[in-house]
């Protein structure tokens, strides 16, 4: 998305909420308030995907973070519970999300390089973001 663009999403699961994606922040907009859910420098992607199995999609993004030393990481925001989770390893690895078929796929690369270390389906188990490398469909 360009730095001056705004995208908005409405989901049946969250009636009365518009999710507004700016270049550097993601907001939940209701008739009563606007709440910033998370920020990035920038937010590269936004996917709505049910990782927890509760029937409501979590918000999954690749974001850049930092000033001077910048890394790419993944943030998962569970709007139902108001909790966020990150997959990051600052200075060692960069993480990027991509959609492949019906799966969200994580690419783990050596920090600031193209060397792919690991790739697999994004899963959320035991309150942590994990990379499932078995049984990935392409």
Coordinates of N, CA and C in Angstrom, one line a residue:
X1 N 0.8 -1.2 0.0 CA 0.0 0.0 0.0 C 0.9 1.2 0.0
X2 N 0.5 2.3 -0.7 CA 1.2 3.5 -0.7 C 1.1 4.3 0.6
X3 N 2.0 5.2 0.9 CA 2.0 5.9 2.2 C 0.9 6.8 2.4
X4 N 0.1 7.1 1.3 CA -1.0 8.0 1.5 C -2.3 7.3 1.3
X5 N -2.3 6.0 1.2 CA -3.5 5.2 1.1 C -4.1 4.7 2.4
X6 N -5.4 4.5 2.3 CA -6.2 4.0 3.5 C -7.1 2.9 2.9
X7 N -7.1 1.8 3.6 CA -8.0 0.7 3.3 C -8.9 0.4 4.5
X8 N -10.2 0.1 4.2 CA -11.1 -0.2 5.3 C -11.7 -1.6 5.0
X9 N -12.0 -2.3 6.1 CA -12.5 -3.6 6.1 C -13.7 -3.8 7.1
X10 N -14.8 -4.3 6.7 CA -15.9 -4.7 7.6 C -16.1 -6.2 7.5
X11 N -16.2 -6.8 8.7 CA -16.3 -8.2 8.7 C -17.6 -8.6 9.5
X12 N -18.3 -9.6 9.0 CA -19.6 -10.0 9.6 C -19.4 -10.4 11.1
X13 N -18.2 -11.0 11.4 CA -17.9 -11.4 12.8 C -17.8 -10.3 13.8
X14 N -17.5 -9.1 13.3 CA -17.4 -7.9 14.2 C -18.3 -6.8 13.7
X15 N -19.6 -7.0 13.9 CA -20.6 -6.1 13.5 C -20.4 -4.7 14.2
X16 N -20.5 -3.6 13.4 CA -20.3 -2.3 13.9 C -18.9 -1.8 14.0
X17 N -17.9 -2.6 13.5 CA -16.5 -2.2 13.6 C -16.0 -2.1 12.1
X18 N -15.3 -1.1 11.8 CA -14.5 -0.9 10.6 C -13.1 -1.0 10.9
X19 N -12.3 -1.8 10.3 CA -10.9 -1.9 10.5 C -10.2 -1.0 9.4
X20 N -9.5 0.0 9.9 CA -8.9 1.0 9.0 C -7.4 0.8 9.0
X21 N -6.8 0.5 7.8 CA -5.4 0.3 7.7 C -4.8 1.5 7.0
X22 N -4.0 2.2 7.8 CA -3.1 3.3 7.3 C -1.7 2.7 7.1
X23 N -0.9 3.4 6.4 CA 0.5 3.0 6.2 C 1.2 2.6 7.5
X24 N 1.0 3.4 8.6 CA 1.7 3.2 9.8 C 0.8 2.7 11.0
X25 N -0.5 2.5 10.8 CA -1.3 2.1 12.0 C -2.5 1.3 11.5
X26 N -3.0 0.5 12.3 CA -4.3 -0.2 12.1 C -5.2 0.2 13.2
X27 N -6.4 0.6 12.8 CA -7.4 1.1 13.8 C -8.7 0.3 13.7
X28 N -9.4 0.2 14.8 CA -10.8 -0.3 14.9 C -11.6 0.9 15.1
X29 N -12.6 1.2 14.2 CA -13.4 2.3 14.2 C -14.9 1.9 14.5
X30 N -15.5 2.5 15.5 CA -16.9 2.2 15.8 C -17.6 3.6 15.9
X31 N -18.9 3.6 16.2 CA -19.6 4.8 16.3 C -19.1 5.6 17.5
X32 N -18.6 4.9 18.5 CA -18.2 5.6 19.8 C -16.7 6.0 19.8
X33 N -15.8 5.3 19.1 CA -14.4 5.6 19.3 C -13.6 5.0 18.1
X34 N -12.3 5.5 18.1 CA -11.3 5.0 17.2 C -10.2 4.5 18.0
X35 N -9.8 3.3 17.9 CA -8.8 2.7 18.7 C -7.6 2.2 17.8
X36 N -6.4 2.6 18.1 CA -5.3 2.1 17.4 C -4.9 0.7 18.0
X37 N -4.9 -0.3 17.1 CA -4.7 -1.7 17.5 C -3.2 -2.0 17.5
X38 N -2.4 -1.5 16.5 CA -1.0 -1.6 16.5 C -0.4 -0.6 15.4
X39 N 0.9 -0.4 15.5 CA 1.5 0.4 14.5 C 2.7 -0.3 13.9
X40 N 3.2 0.2 12.8 CA 4.4 -0.3 12.1 C 5.1 0.8 11.3
X41 N 6.2 0.6 10.8 CA 7.0 1.6 10.1 C 7.5 1.0 8.8
X42 N 6.7 0.5 7.9 CA 5.2 0.5 7.8 C 4.6 -0.8 8.2
X43 N 3.2 -0.9 8.0 CA 2.5 -2.1 8.1 C 2.4 -2.6 6.6
X44 N 3.1 -3.7 6.3 CA 3.2 -4.2 4.9 C 1.9 -4.9 4.4
X45 N 1.3 -5.6 5.4 CA 0.1 -6.4 5.0 C -0.9 -6.6 6.1
X46 N -2.1 -6.9 5.8 CA -3.2 -7.2 6.8 C -4.0 -8.3 6.2
X47 N -4.0 -9.4 7.0 CA -4.8 -10.6 6.7 C -5.7 -10.8 7.9
X48 N -7.0 -11.3 7.6 CA -7.9 -11.7 8.6 C -8.0 -13.2 8.5
X49 N -7.6 -13.9 9.5 CA -7.5 -15.3 9.5 C -7.7 -15.9 10.9
X50 N -8.6 -16.9 11.0 CA -8.9 -17.5 12.3 C -7.8 -18.5 12.7
X51 N -6.8 -18.1 13.5 CA -5.7 -18.9 14.0 C -6.1 -19.6 15.3
X52 N -7.0 -19.1 16.1 CA -7.2 -19.6 17.4 C -8.4 -20.7 17.4
X53 N -9.1 -20.7 16.3 CA -10.2 -21.7 16.2 C -11.5 -21.3 16.9
X54 N -11.6 -20.0 17.3 CA -12.8 -19.5 18.0 C -13.9 -19.0 17.1
X55 N -13.7 -19.1 15.7 CA -14.7 -18.7 14.8 C -14.5 -17.2 14.4
X56 N -13.7 -16.5 15.0 CA -13.4 -15.1 14.7 C -12.0 -14.9 14.2
X57 N -11.8 -14.2 13.1 CA -10.5 -14.1 12.5 C -9.6 -13.1 13.4
X58 N -8.3 -13.5 13.5 CA -7.3 -12.6 14.1 C -6.8 -11.8 12.9
X59 N -6.2 -10.7 13.3 CA -5.6 -9.8 12.3 C -4.1 -10.1 12.3
X60 N -3.6 -10.4 11.1 CA -2.2 -10.9 11.0 C -1.5 -9.9 10.0
X61 N -0.3 -9.4 10.4 CA 0.4 -8.5 9.6 C 1.9 -8.7 9.6
X62 N 2.5 -8.3 8.5 CA 4.0 -8.1 8.5 C 4.2 -6.6 8.7
X63 N 5.0 -6.3 9.7 CA 5.3 -4.9 10.0 C 6.9 -4.7 10.1
X64 N 7.3 -3.5 9.7 CA 8.7 -3.2 10.0 C 8.7 -2.4 11.3
X65 N 9.8 -2.5 12.0 CA 9.9 -1.9 13.3 C 11.3 -1.4 13.6
X66 N 11.4 -0.2 14.1 CA 12.7 0.3 14.5 C 13.1 1.6 13.8
X67 N 14.2 2.2 14.3 CA 14.7 3.4 13.7 C 16.2 3.2 13.6
X68 N 16.8 3.3 12.5 CA 18.2 3.0 12.3 C 18.3 1.5 12.0
X69 N 18.1 0.7 13.0 CA 18.1 -0.7 12.8 C 16.6 -1.2 12.7
X70 N 16.3 -1.6 11.5 CA 14.9 -2.0 11.2 C 14.8 -3.4 10.9
X71 N 13.8 -4.1 11.5 CA 13.5 -5.5 11.2 C 12.1 -5.7 10.8
X72 N 11.8 -6.8 10.1 CA 10.5 -7.2 9.7 C 10.0 -8.3 10.7
X73 N 8.8 -8.1 11.2 CA 8.2 -9.1 12.1 C 6.8 -9.3 11.8
X74 N 6.2 -10.3 12.5 CA 4.8 -10.6 12.3 C 4.1 -10.3 13.6
X75 N 2.9 -9.7 13.5 CA 2.1 -9.4 14.6 C 0.7 -10.0 14.4
X76 N 0.2 -10.6 15.4 CA -1.1 -11.2 15.4 C -1.9 -10.5 16.5
X77 N -3.1 -9.9 16.1 CA -3.9 -9.2 17.0 C -5.2 -10.0 17.1
X78 N -5.6 -10.4 18.3 CA -6.8 -11.1 18.6 C -7.8 -10.0 19.0
X79 N -8.6 -9.5 18.1 CA -9.5 -8.4 18.4 C -10.6 -8.9 19.5
X80 N -11.0 -10.1 19.5 CA -11.9 -10.6 20.5 C -11.4 -10.5 21.9
X81 N -10.2 -10.8 22.1 CA -9.6 -10.7 23.5 C -8.8 -9.5 23.7
X82 N -8.5 -8.7 22.7 CA -7.6 -7.5 22.8 C -6.2 -7.8 23.1
X83 N -5.7 -8.9 22.7 CA -4.3 -9.3 23.0 C -3.5 -9.4 21.6
X84 N -2.3 -9.0 21.6 CA -1.4 -9.1 20.5 C -0.2 -10.0 20.8
X85 N 0.3 -10.6 19.7 CA 1.4 -11.5 19.8 C 2.4 -11.2 18.7
X86 N 3.7 -11.4 18.9 CA 4.7 -11.1 17.9 C 5.6 -12.3 17.6
X87 N 6.0 -12.4 16.4 CA 7.1 -13.3 16.0 C 8.2 -12.4 15.5
X88 N 9.3 -12.3 16.3 CA 10.4 -11.4 16.0 C 11.7 -12.0 16.6
X89 N 12.8 -11.6 16.0 CA 14.1 -12.0 16.5 C 15.1 -10.9 16.0
X90 N 14.9 -9.7 16.6 CA 15.6 -8.5 16.1 C 17.1 -8.7 15.9
X91 N 17.6 -8.3 14.7 CA 19.0 -8.4 14.4 C 19.4 -9.8 13.9
X92 N 18.6 -10.8 14.1 CA 19.0 -12.1 13.6 C 18.2 -12.6 12.4
X93 N 16.8 -12.4 12.5 CA 15.9 -12.9 11.5 C 14.9 -11.8 11.1
X94 N 14.4 -11.9 9.9 CA 13.2 -11.1 9.5 C 12.1 -12.1 9.1
X95 N 10.9 -11.8 9.4 CA 9.7 -12.6 9.1 C 8.7 -11.9 8.2
X96 N 8.2 -12.6 7.2 CA 7.2 -12.0 6.3 C 6.1 -13.0 6.1
X97 N 4.9 -12.5 6.0 CA 3.7 -13.3 5.8 C 3.3 -13.2 4.3
X98 N 2.8 -14.3 3.8 CA 2.3 -14.4 2.4 C 1.1 -15.3 2.4
X99 N 0.1 -15.1 1.6 CA -1.0 -16.0 1.4 C -0.6 -17.0 0.3
X100 N -0.7 -18.3 0.6 CA -0.5 -19.4 -0.4 C -1.7 -20.3 -0.3
X101 N -2.5 -20.3 -1.3 CA -3.8 -21.1 -1.3 C -4.7 -20.6 -0.1
X102 N -5.0 -21.5 0.8 CA -5.9 -21.1 1.9 C -5.1 -20.9 3.2
X103 N -3.7 -20.9 3.1 CA -2.9 -20.8 4.2 C -2.1 -19.5 4.3
X104 N -1.8 -19.0 5.5 CA -0.9 -17.9 5.7 C 0.5 -18.6 5.9
X105 N 1.5 -18.2 5.1 CA 2.8 -18.8 5.2 C 3.8 -17.7 5.7
X106 N 4.7 -18.2 6.6 CA 5.7 -17.4 7.1 C 7.0 -17.7 6.4
X107 N 7.7 -16.7 6.0 CA 9.1 -16.8 5.5 C 10.0 -16.2 6.6
X108 N 10.9 -17.1 7.0 CA 12.0 -16.6 8.0 C 13.3 -16.5 7.2
X109 N 13.8 -15.3 7.2 CA 15.1 -15.0 6.5 C 16.1 -14.5 7.4
X110 N 17.4 -14.7 7.0 CA 18.5 -14.1 7.8 C 18.3 -12.6 7.7
X111 N 18.5 -11.9 8.8 CA 18.3 -10.5 9.0 C 19.0 -9.7 7.8
X112 N 18.2 -8.9 7.1 CA 18.7 -8.0 6.1 C 19.3 -8.7 4.9
X113 N 18.9 -10.0 4.7 CA 19.4 -10.8 3.6 C 18.3 -11.6 3.0
X114 N 18.5 -12.1 1.8 CA 17.5 -12.9 1.1 C 17.5 -14.4 1.5
X115 N 18.5 -14.8 2.3 CA 18.7 -16.2 2.6 C 17.5 -16.7 3.4
X116 N 16.7 -17.6 2.8 CA 15.6 -18.2 3.4 C 16.0 -19.3 4.4
X117 N 15.6 -19.2 5.6 CA 16.0 -20.2 6.7 C 14.9 -21.2 6.9
X118 N 13.7 -20.8 6.8 CA 12.5 -21.6 7.1 C 11.3 -21.0 6.5
X119 N 10.4 -21.9 6.1 CA 9.1 -21.4 5.5 C 8.1 -22.4 5.9
X120 N 6.9 -22.0 6.3 CA 5.8 -22.9 6.7 C 4.6 -22.1 7.0
X121 N 3.5 -22.9 7.3 CA 2.2 -22.3 7.6 C 2.3 -21.6 9.0
X122 N 1.6 -20.5 9.1 CA 1.5 -19.8 10.3 C 0.4 -20.5 11.2
X123 N 0.8 -20.8 12.4 CA -0.1 -21.5 13.4 C 0.1 -20.8 14.7
X124 N -1.0 -20.9 15.5 CA -1.0 -20.3 16.9 C -1.3 -21.5 17.8
X125 N -0.3 -21.9 18.6 CA -0.4 -23.0 19.5 C 0.2 -22.6 20.9
X126 N -0.5 -23.0 22.0 CA 0.1 -22.7 23.3 C 0.4 -21.2 23.5
X127 N -0.5 -20.4 23.0 CA -0.3 -18.9 23.1 C 1.0 -18.4 22.5
X128 N 1.5 -19.1 21.5 CA 2.7 -18.6 20.7 C 2.5 -18.8 19.2
X129 N 3.1 -17.9 18.5 CA 3.1 -18.0 17.0 C 4.2 -19.0 16.6
X130 N 3.8 -19.9 15.7 CA 4.7 -20.9 15.3 C 4.7 -21.1 13.8
X131 N 5.7 -21.7 13.3 CA 5.8 -22.0 11.9 C 5.7 -23.5 11.7
X132 N 4.6 -24.0 11.0 CA 4.4 -25.4 10.8 C 5.0 -25.7 9.4
X133 N 6.0 -26.5 9.4 CA 6.7 -26.8 8.2 C 6.2 -28.1 7.5
X134 N 5.4 -28.9 8.2 CA 4.9 -30.2 7.7 C 3.5 -30.0 7.1
X135 N 3.2 -30.7 6.0 CA 1.9 -30.7 5.4 C 1.5 -29.4 4.8
X136 N 2.4 -28.5 4.4 CA 2.1 -27.3 3.8 C 1.6 -27.5 2.3
X137 N 0.5 -26.9 2.0 CA -0.1 -27.1 0.6 C 0.4 -25.9 -0.2
X138 N 0.8 -26.2 -1.4 CA 1.2 -25.1 -2.4 C 0.4 -25.2 -3.6

